[in-house]
mmCIF file of C-alpha atoms in Angstrom:
data_model
loop_
_atom_site.group_PDB
_atom_site.id
_atom_site.type_symbol
_atom_site.label_atom_id
_atom_site.label_comp_id
_atom_site.label_asym_id
_atom_site.label_seq_id
_atom_site.Cartn_x
_atom_site.Cartn_y
_atom_site.Cartn_z
ATOM 1 C CA MET V 246 30.607 21.424 -26.414
ATOM 2 C CA ALA V 247 27.794 20.338 -26.811
ATOM 3 C CA VAL V 248 27.065 17.702 -24.700
ATOM 4 C CA ALA V 249 27.647 20.507 -21.965
ATOM 5 C CA THR V 250 25.527 22.536 -23.774
ATOM 6 C CA VAL V 251 22.813 20.266 -24.090
ATOM 7 C CA ALA V 252 22.937 18.651 -20.053
ATOM 8 C CA ALA V 253 23.197 22.041 -19.253
ATOM 9 C CA LEU V 254 19.489 22.741 -20.598
ATOM 10 C CA LEU V 255 18.860 19.937 -19.251
ATOM 11 C CA ALA V 256 19.565 20.544 -15.979
ATOM 12 C CA ALA V 257 17.546 24.213 -16.387
ATOM 13 C CA LEU V 258 14.596 22.658 -18.317
ATOM 14 C CA GLY V 259 14.683 19.997 -15.283
ATOM 15 C CA GLY V 260 15.516 22.849 -12.603
ATOM 16 C CA ALA V 261 11.898 24.755 -14.151
ATOM 17 C CA LEU V 262 9.796 21.389 -14.267
ATOM 18 C CA TRP V 263 10.777 20.817 -10.490
ATOM 19 C CA LEU V 264 9.914 24.386 -8.852
ATOM 20 C CA ALA V 265 7.256 23.697 -11.452
ATOM 21 C CA ALA V 266 6.273 20.754 -9.952
ATOM 22 C CA ARG V 267 6.462 21.556 -6.413
ATOM 23 C CA ARG V 268 3.497 24.441 -7.076
ATOM 24 C CA PHE V 269 0.667 21.711 -7.511
ATOM 25 C CA VAL V 270 2.123 19.336 -5.113
ATOM 26 C CA GLY V 271 3.811 20.523 -2.606
ATOM 27 C CA PRO V 272 0.361 21.205 0.083
ATOM 28 C CA SER V 273 -0.627 17.180 0.100
ATOM 29 C CA VAL V 274 2.511 16.792 2.557
ATOM 30 C CA GLN V 275 1.793 20.041 4.524
ATOM 31 C CA ARG V 276 -1.794 18.806 5.352
ATOM 32 C CA LEU V 277 -0.085 16.434 8.489
ATOM 33 C CA HIS V 278 2.771 17.760 9.443
ATOM 34 C CA ARG V 279 0.839 19.849 12.224
ATOM 35 C CA GLY V 280 3.076 21.336 15.437
ATOM 36 C CA GLY V 281 0.922 19.090 18.668
ATOM 37 C CA ASP V 282 1.350 15.310 16.653
ATOM 38 C CA SER V 283 2.965 13.936 17.481
ATOM 39 C CA GLY V 284 1.800 11.545 20.244
ATOM 40 C CA LEU V 285 -1.093 11.604 17.935
ATOM 41 C CA MET V 286 -0.635 7.263 17.372
ATOM 42 C CA HIS V 287 1.072 6.756 20.401
ATOM 43 C CA GLY V 288 -0.337 3.833 21.953
ATOM 44 C CA LYS V 289 -1.555 2.518 18.660
ATOM 45 C CA THR V 290 0.230 -0.399 16.610
ATOM 46 C CA VAL V 291 0.693 -0.760 13.160
ATOM 47 C CA LEU V 292 1.504 -2.685 10.379
ATOM 48 C CA ILE V 293 2.899 -1.974 7.408
ATOM 49 C CA THR V 294 3.324 -4.827 4.600
ATOM 50 C CA GLY V 295 6.457 -3.248 2.108
ATOM 51 C CA ALA V 296 8.051 -1.028 4.613
ATOM 52 C CA ASN V 297 10.859 -1.606 3.756
ATOM 53 C CA SER V 298 11.018 0.931 0.633
ATOM 54 C CA GLY V 299 9.081 3.665 -1.160
ATOM 55 C CA LEU V 300 5.020 4.601 0.691
ATOM 56 C CA GLY V 301 5.897 1.812 2.984
ATOM 57 C CA ARG V 302 8.435 3.195 4.334
ATOM 58 C CA ALA V 303 7.673 6.984 4.171
ATOM 59 C CA THR V 304 4.264 6.220 5.902
ATOM 60 C CA ALA V 305 6.659 3.797 8.158
ATOM 61 C CA ALA V 306 8.821 6.686 9.338
ATOM 62 C CA GLU V 307 5.554 9.499 9.532
ATOM 63 C CA LEU V 308 3.916 7.078 11.776
ATOM 64 C CA LEU V 309 6.648 6.025 14.404
ATOM 65 C CA ARG V 310 6.282 9.661 14.459
ATOM 66 C CA LEU V 311 2.869 10.318 16.070
ATOM 67 C CA GLY V 312 4.159 8.098 18.543
ATOM 68 C CA ALA V 313 2.611 5.038 16.876
ATOM 69 C CA ARG V 314 4.790 1.119 17.591
ATOM 70 C CA VAL V 315 5.186 -0.118 14.439
ATOM 71 C CA ILE V 316 5.172 -3.311 12.741
ATOM 72 C CA MET V 317 7.086 -3.646 9.760
ATOM 73 C CA GLY V 318 5.870 -6.966 7.278
ATOM 74 C CA CYS V 319 8.871 -7.483 4.550
ATOM 75 C CA ARG V 320 9.642 -10.355 2.042
ATOM 76 C CA ASP V 321 13.132 -9.430 2.432
ATOM 77 C CA ARG V 322 14.238 -9.878 6.031
ATOM 78 C CA THR V 323 17.477 -8.475 5.646
ATOM 79 C CA ARG V 324 16.665 -4.657 3.445
ATOM 80 C CA ALA V 325 13.874 -4.560 6.338
ATOM 81 C CA GLU V 326 16.573 -4.437 9.629
ATOM 82 C CA GLU V 327 18.551 -2.053 7.559
ATOM 83 C CA ALA V 328 15.437 0.039 6.523
ATOM 84 C CA ALA V 329 14.304 -0.485 10.083
ATOM 85 C CA GLY V 330 18.150 1.438 11.351
ATOM 86 C CA GLN V 331 17.939 4.470 8.528
ATOM 87 C CA LEU V 332 14.544 4.972 10.047
ATOM 88 C CA ARG V 333 16.008 4.850 13.724
ATOM 89 C CA SER V 334 18.409 7.328 12.689
ATOM 90 C CA GLU V 335 16.141 9.600 11.191
ATOM 91 C CA ILE V 336 13.640 9.922 13.364
ATOM 92 C CA CYS V 337 16.484 10.792 16.116
ATOM 93 C CA GLN V 338 18.437 12.709 13.983
ATOM 94 C CA ALA V 339 14.841 14.285 13.584
ATOM 95 C CA GLY V 340 14.635 16.089 17.163
ATOM 96 C CA VAL V 341 11.930 12.719 17.541
ATOM 97 C CA PRO V 342 12.958 11.476 21.736
ATOM 98 C CA GLU V 343 13.792 8.446 21.806
ATOM 99 C CA LEU V 344 11.793 4.962 19.868
ATOM 100 C CA GLY V 345 10.568 2.575 22.508
ATOM 101 C CA PRO V 346 6.825 1.656 23.982
ATOM 102 C CA ASP V 347 7.737 4.055 27.512
ATOM 103 C CA SER V 348 9.943 6.668 26.060
ATOM 104 C CA GLY V 349 7.083 9.302 25.463
ATOM 105 C CA GLY V 350 8.349 9.955 22.564
ATOM 106 C CA GLY V 351 8.512 7.956 19.101
ATOM 107 C CA GLY V 352 7.188 4.549 18.776
ATOM 108 C CA GLU V 353 8.850 1.736 18.557
ATOM 109 C CA LEU V 354 9.751 -0.380 15.159
ATOM 110 C CA VAL V 355 9.581 -4.502 15.189
ATOM 111 C CA VAL V 356 10.227 -5.760 11.844
ATOM 112 C CA LYS V 357 8.917 -9.075 11.139
ATOM 113 C CA GLU V 358 9.286 -11.585 8.136
ATOM 114 C CA LEU V 359 5.763 -11.624 5.378
ATOM 115 C CA ASP V 360 6.308 -13.208 1.623
ATOM 116 C CA LEU V 361 2.670 -12.507 0.677
ATOM 117 C CA ALA V 362 3.613 -14.589 -2.576
ATOM 118 C CA SER V 363 3.971 -17.271 -0.211
ATOM 119 C CA LEU V 364 -0.066 -17.967 1.646
ATOM 120 C CA ARG V 365 2.016 -20.493 3.801
ATOM 121 C CA SER V 366 4.104 -17.195 4.768
ATOM 122 C CA VAL V 367 1.642 -15.156 5.208
ATOM 123 C CA ARG V 368 -0.302 -18.125 7.829
ATOM 124 C CA SER V 369 3.022 -18.814 9.618
ATOM 125 C CA PHE V 370 3.422 -14.717 9.921
ATOM 126 C CA CYS V 371 -0.542 -13.879 10.866
ATOM 127 C CA GLN V 372 -0.436 -17.282 13.404
ATOM 128 C CA GLU V 373 3.367 -14.849 15.240
ATOM 129 C CA VAL V 374 1.638 -11.372 15.167
ATOM 130 C CA LEU V 375 -2.189 -13.275 16.973
ATOM 131 C CA GLN V 376 0.691 -15.268 19.444
ATOM 132 C CA GLU V 377 3.015 -11.265 20.308
ATOM 133 C CA GLU V 378 0.765 -9.133 19.461
ATOM 134 C CA PRO V 379 -1.814 -7.945 22.544
ATOM 135 C CA ARG V 380 -3.675 -5.245 19.456
ATOM 136 C CA LEU V 381 -4.238 -3.985 16.373
ATOM 137 C CA ASP V 382 -4.668 -0.677 16.095
ATOM 138 C CA VAL V 383 -4.215 -0.112 12.135
ATOM 139 C CA LEU V 384 -3.460 -2.912 9.775
ATOM 140 C CA ILE V 385 -2.287 -1.270 6.501
ATOM 141 C CA ASN V 386 -2.319 -3.046 2.965
ATOM 142 C CA ASN V 387 0.391 -1.289 1.762
ATOM 143 C CA ALA V 388 3.024 -4.047 -0.326
ATOM 144 C CA GLY V 389 2.736 -4.609 -4.115
ATOM 145 C CA ILE V 390 4.263 -6.019 -7.228
ATOM 146 C CA PHE V 391 3.862 -4.188 -10.173
ATOM 147 C CA GLN V 392 3.726 -5.398 -14.524
ATOM 148 C CA CYS V 393 5.936 -8.048 -13.708
ATOM 149 C CA PRO V 394 6.884 -10.644 -16.669
ATOM 150 C CA TYR V 395 4.655 -13.553 -16.000
ATOM 151 C CA MET V 396 5.001 -15.815 -13.535
ATOM 152 C CA LYS V 397 3.381 -17.626 -10.688
ATOM 153 C CA THR V 398 3.327 -17.551 -6.477
ATOM 154 C CA GLU V 399 4.577 -20.399 -4.602
ATOM 155 C CA ASP V 400 0.556 -21.511 -4.592
ATOM 156 C CA GLY V 401 -0.062 -20.991 -8.337
ATOM 157 C CA PHE V 402 -1.591 -17.904 -8.816
ATOM 158 C CA GLU V 403 -0.677 -15.163 -11.396
ATOM 159 C CA MET V 404 1.746 -12.721 -9.340
ATOM 160 C CA GLN V 405 -0.233 -10.078 -9.454
ATOM 161 C CA PHE V 406 -3.386 -11.418 -8.734
ATOM 162 C CA GLY V 407 -1.915 -12.930 -5.916
ATOM 163 C CA VAL V 408 0.010 -10.178 -3.948
ATOM 164 C CA ASN V 409 -1.926 -8.034 -4.661
ATOM 165 C CA HIS V 410 -4.841 -9.554 -3.439
ATOM 166 C CA LEU V 411 -5.010 -12.403 -2.799
ATOM 167 C CA GLY V 412 -2.359 -12.847 -0.094
ATOM 168 C CA HIS V 413 -3.553 -8.931 1.743
ATOM 169 C CA PHE V 414 -7.260 -11.358 0.952
ATOM 170 C CA LEU V 415 -5.840 -14.234 4.011
ATOM 171 C CA LEU V 416 -3.384 -11.748 5.491
ATOM 172 C CA THR V 417 -6.373 -9.347 6.840
ATOM 173 C CA ASN V 418 -9.045 -12.468 7.313
ATOM 174 C CA LEU V 419 -6.961 -14.293 9.665
ATOM 175 C CA LEU V 420 -6.270 -10.740 11.093
ATOM 176 C CA LEU V 421 -9.886 -9.361 11.727
ATOM 177 C CA GLY V 422 -10.488 -10.678 14.304
ATOM 178 C CA LEU V 423 -7.397 -9.245 16.659
ATOM 179 C CA LEU V 424 -9.055 -5.892 15.481
ATOM 180 C CA LYS V 425 -12.298 -6.415 15.796
ATOM 181 C CA SER V 426 -10.619 -6.616 19.499
ATOM 182 C CA SER V 427 -9.006 -3.844 19.246
ATOM 183 C CA ALA V 428 -11.480 -1.465 18.207
ATOM 184 C CA PRO V 429 -11.957 2.169 16.530
ATOM 185 C CA SER V 430 -9.421 0.437 13.915
ATOM 186 C CA ARG V 431 -8.850 0.833 10.769
ATOM 187 C CA ILE V 432 -7.694 -1.138 7.924
ATOM 188 C CA VAL V 433 -6.491 0.997 5.341
ATOM 189 C CA VAL V 434 -5.340 -0.577 1.191
ATOM 190 C CA VAL V 435 -3.182 1.362 -1.048
ATOM 191 C CA SER V 436 -5.181 0.395 -4.586
ATOM 192 C CA SER V 437 -4.274 2.761 -7.827
ATOM 193 C CA LYS V 438 -6.121 4.820 -10.922
ATOM 194 C CA LEU V 439 -5.355 2.629 -12.982
ATOM 195 C CA TYR V 440 -8.234 0.164 -11.505
ATOM 196 C CA LYS V 441 -9.859 1.459 -13.846
ATOM 197 C CA TYR V 442 -8.854 0.103 -17.171
ATOM 198 C CA GLY V 443 -8.961 -3.792 -15.187
ATOM 199 C CA ASP V 444 -11.863 -6.112 -14.960
ATOM 200 C CA ILE V 445 -12.355 -9.105 -13.172
ATOM 201 C CA ASN V 446 -12.561 -12.498 -15.407
ATOM 202 C CA PHE V 447 -14.228 -15.309 -13.397
ATOM 203 C CA GLU V 448 -13.495 -16.979 -15.873
ATOM 204 C CA ASP V 449 -9.602 -16.681 -16.130
ATOM 205 C CA LEU V 450 -8.605 -15.055 -12.726
ATOM 206 C CA ASN V 451 -5.361 -16.802 -12.481
ATOM 207 C CA SER V 452 -3.885 -14.925 -17.040
ATOM 208 C CA GLU V 453 -3.221 -18.807 -17.646
ATOM 209 C CA GLN V 454 -5.663 -18.202 -21.270
ATOM 210 C CA ASN V 455 -3.951 -14.578 -21.944
ATOM 211 C CA TYR V 456 -1.325 -11.773 -19.926
ATOM 212 C CA ASN V 457 -1.567 -9.131 -19.602
ATOM 213 C CA LYS V 458 1.281 -7.392 -17.615
ATOM 214 C CA SER V 459 -0.271 -4.432 -17.409
ATOM 215 C CA PHE V 460 -3.890 -5.718 -17.394
ATOM 216 C CA CYS V 461 -3.915 -7.697 -15.033
ATOM 217 C CA TYR V 462 -2.185 -5.048 -12.634
ATOM 218 C CA SER V 463 -4.897 -2.846 -13.377
ATOM 219 C CA ARG V 464 -7.384 -6.698 -11.919
ATOM 220 C CA SER V 465 -6.126 -6.550 -9.344
ATOM 221 C CA LYS V 466 -6.411 -2.830 -8.581
ATOM 222 C CA LEU V 467 -9.565 -3.123 -9.234
ATOM 223 C CA ALA V 468 -9.520 -6.053 -6.827
ATOM 224 C CA ASN V 469 -8.332 -4.279 -4.137
ATOM 225 C CA ILE V 470 -10.914 -1.418 -4.127
ATOM 226 C CA LEU V 471 -14.023 -4.103 -4.562
ATOM 227 C CA PHE V 472 -12.278 -6.443 -1.902
ATOM 228 C CA THR V 473 -12.317 -3.109 0.518
ATOM 229 C CA ARG V 474 -15.781 -1.913 -0.372
ATOM 230 C CA GLU V 475 -17.109 -5.963 0.694
ATOM 231 C CA LEU V 476 -15.510 -5.881 4.288
ATOM 232 C CA ALA V 477 -17.084 -2.734 4.719
ATOM 233 C CA ARG V 478 -20.439 -4.207 4.718
ATOM 234 C CA ARG V 479 -19.097 -7.664 5.974
ATOM 235 C CA LEU V 480 -18.149 -5.137 9.499
ATOM 236 C CA GLU V 481 -20.828 -2.267 10.033
ATOM 237 C CA GLY V 482 -21.200 -2.321 13.437
ATOM 238 C CA THR V 483 -18.282 -4.362 14.708
ATOM 239 C CA ASN V 484 -16.392 -0.642 14.409
ATOM 240 C CA VAL V 485 -13.699 -1.387 12.396
ATOM 241 C CA THR V 486 -13.757 0.677 9.156
ATOM 242 C CA VAL V 487 -11.387 -0.158 5.755
ATOM 243 C CA ASN V 488 -10.700 2.166 3.660
ATOM 244 C CA VAL V 489 -8.775 2.032 0.175
ATOM 245 C CA LEU V 490 -6.557 5.054 -1.572
ATOM 246 C CA HIS V 491 -4.308 5.833 -4.754
ATOM 247 C CA PRO V 492 -1.687 7.227 -4.080
ATOM 248 C CA GLY V 493 -0.809 9.109 -6.939
ATOM 249 C CA VAL V 494 3.207 8.932 -8.934
ATOM 250 C CA VAL V 495 5.377 7.849 -7.348
ATOM 251 C CA ARG V 496 8.496 7.575 -7.282
ATOM 252 C CA THR V 497 9.651 4.168 -5.961
ATOM 253 C CA ASN V 498 10.941 0.705 -7.122
ATOM 254 C CA LEU V 499 7.668 -0.932 -8.401
ATOM 255 C CA GLY V 500 8.587 0.257 -11.763
ATOM 256 C CA ARG V 501 11.574 -2.297 -11.424
ATOM 257 C CA HIS V 502 9.725 -4.029 -13.824
ATOM 258 C CA ILE V 503 9.392 -1.731 -16.175
ATOM 259 C CA HIS V 504 11.942 -1.413 -19.198
ATOM 260 C CA ILE V 505 13.297 2.076 -20.324
ATOM 261 C CA PRO V 506 15.459 2.290 -23.298
ATOM 262 C CA LEU V 507 18.664 3.476 -22.383
ATOM 263 C CA LEU V 508 18.489 6.292 -24.495
ATOM 264 C CA VAL V 509 14.938 7.454 -22.925
ATOM 265 C CA LYS V 510 15.656 7.412 -19.246
ATOM 266 C CA PRO V 511 17.539 10.951 -18.933
ATOM 267 C CA LEU V 512 14.466 12.041 -20.342
ATOM 268 C CA PHE V 513 11.908 10.442 -17.923
ATOM 269 C CA ASN V 514 14.549 10.559 -15.179
ATOM 270 C CA LEU V 515 14.330 14.255 -15.804
ATOM 271 C CA VAL V 516 10.613 13.743 -16.115
ATOM 272 C CA SER V 517 9.624 11.661 -13.065
ATOM 273 C CA TRP V 518 11.418 14.128 -10.395
ATOM 274 C CA ALA V 519 9.524 17.144 -11.910
ATOM 275 C CA PHE V 520 5.990 15.532 -12.062
ATOM 276 C CA PHE V 521 6.314 12.770 -9.672
ATOM 277 C CA LYS V 522 5.483 13.044 -5.807
ATOM 278 C CA THR V 523 8.350 11.859 -3.321
ATOM 279 C CA PRO V 524 7.058 8.424 -0.971
ATOM 280 C CA LEU V 525 6.536 11.080 1.192
ATOM 281 C CA GLU V 526 3.807 12.649 -0.595
ATOM 282 C CA GLY V 527 2.483 9.833 -1.915
ATOM 283 C CA ALA V 528 1.632 8.319 1.304
ATOM 284 C CA GLN V 529 0.299 10.783 3.342
ATOM 285 C CA THR V 530 -2.970 9.886 2.103
ATOM 286 C CA SER V 531 -2.059 6.534 4.088
ATOM 287 C CA ILE V 532 -0.479 8.249 6.961
ATOM 288 C CA TYR V 533 -4.398 10.054 6.809
ATOM 289 C CA LEU V 534 -6.328 6.965 6.797
ATOM 290 C CA ALA V 535 -4.383 5.502 9.309
ATOM 291 C CA SER V 536 -4.212 8.450 11.760
ATOM 292 C CA SER V 537 -6.370 11.577 11.867
ATOM 293 C CA PRO V 538 -9.588 11.973 13.533
ATOM 294 C CA GLU V 539 -11.461 13.247 10.430
ATOM 295 C CA VAL V 540 -11.969 10.336 9.624
ATOM 296 C CA GLU V 541 -13.147 8.306 12.682
ATOM 297 C CA GLY V 542 -15.901 5.902 11.698
ATOM 298 C CA VAL V 543 -15.898 6.444 7.762
ATOM 299 C CA SER V 544 -15.258 3.225 5.937
ATOM 300 C CA GLY V 545 -16.097 1.745 2.863
ATOM 301 C CA LYS V 546 -14.592 4.467 0.254
ATOM 302 C CA TYR V 547 -12.146 5.288 -2.092
ATOM 303 C CA PHE V 548 -9.423 8.234 -1.171
ATOM 304 C CA GLY V 549 -6.621 10.139 -2.630
ATOM 305 C CA ASP V 550 -4.773 13.171 -2.196
ATOM 306 C CA CYS V 551 -6.379 12.876 1.258
ATOM 307 C CA LYS V 552 -9.691 13.241 -0.511
ATOM 308 C CA GLU V 553 -12.913 11.191 -0.785
ATOM 309 C CA GLU V 554 -12.829 10.469 -4.506
ATOM 310 C CA GLU V 555 -15.983 8.828 -7.025
ATOM 311 C CA LEU V 556 -15.560 5.346 -8.074
ATOM 312 C CA LEU V 557 -16.093 3.981 -11.763
ATOM 313 C CA PRO V 558 -19.355 1.836 -11.820
ATOM 314 C CA LYS V 559 -17.774 -1.543 -12.106
ATOM 315 C CA ALA V 560 -16.103 -0.328 -8.798
ATOM 316 C CA MET V 561 -18.803 -0.064 -6.758
ATOM 317 C CA ASP V 562 -20.392 -3.903 -8.091
ATOM 318 C CA GLU V 563 -21.355 -5.368 -5.596
ATOM 319 C CA SER V 564 -22.287 -8.975 -6.584
ATOM 320 C CA VAL V 565 -18.415 -8.275 -8.825
ATOM 321 C CA ALA V 566 -17.658 -7.675 -4.836
ATOM 322 C CA GLY V 567 -19.365 -10.388 -2.674
ATOM 323 C CA LYS V 568 -18.501 -13.087 -5.582
ATOM 324 C CA LEU V 569 -14.650 -12.155 -5.867
ATOM 325 C CA TRP V 570 -14.845 -12.473 -1.726
ATOM 326 C CA ASP V 571 -16.288 -16.168 -2.159
ATOM 327 C CA VAL V 572 -14.128 -17.208 -5.525
ATOM 328 C CA SER V 573 -11.254 -15.504 -2.841
ATOM 329 C CA GLU V 574 -11.925 -17.933 -0.065
ATOM 330 C CA VAL V 575 -12.159 -20.510 -1.564
ATOM 331 C CA MET V 576 -8.388 -19.724 -3.538
ATOM 332 C CA VAL V 577 -6.688 -18.583 -0.612
ATOM 333 C CA GLY V 578 -8.224 -21.988 1.412
ATOM 334 C CA ILE V 579 -10.231 -20.759 3.829
ATOM 335 C CA LEU V 580 -13.134 -22.180 2.912
ATOM 336 C CA LYS V 581 -12.435 -25.876 1.243
#
């Protein structure tokens, strides 16, 4: 009886929290759900990294609905193909006409293998894209790894810095020519508010002297912002824009490396369902920056909830951004 009573109380509390949370996060979901926008991205090709789950999957679904041709760059091809099948089914069930380049309805969906923890894979992926794609209108650097135990990429880089920053750094640089020839085009970088707790230690970028998984994640997200600002400076006059965003706190599998004690899990799940954004809610700023006419020509800015936000001074340090770019070029082999 006592267990049943507690369960009922938790359920009631959860319902109340859920309803309260909708009042705060609901409006952002409606921003792009306007009538008459189903063809907004028709004829445009969008590449999304990590598009088989979470934010990436939600972003892919919405851009498909808007008519884009979406390339899913994913590490696990099997899981990506499964997600692609589900997305096609969901789009059709939602009443969007048949997917395809000439259908006049939803966009086309393409799956390609991409492992950002392997520079070899990044190069192979980009070579395939450059050979097969005549244009690239939007690149969304979405994939990431969050607070994992200390491990290294195939090339010997600390995993979070290697995947979240270096893998995307190489990917973007290798695709810049195609983005420029497709201009006006856009690059969207997914960072995090947790950048505030990181710094760039050029003496130990690989975290071999000291590793703290939370700090290293924050460092990689700060690197995303510095990269975006330096790239925006380099792209001035090319009609290619680049902006960075934070999605807020979202319910995704990004936190799979976080250990939550068994007894605490029910409370954590309750709180997450009440106050964390859904993937679709979290993806709204990515979708906005990829498709909205409102940000045409805007570059080098930091966004949250589809609005520009201020950055801490350390994220606007031009000398650090320039040095990080130069060091990254050497690390990924662009410069010897």
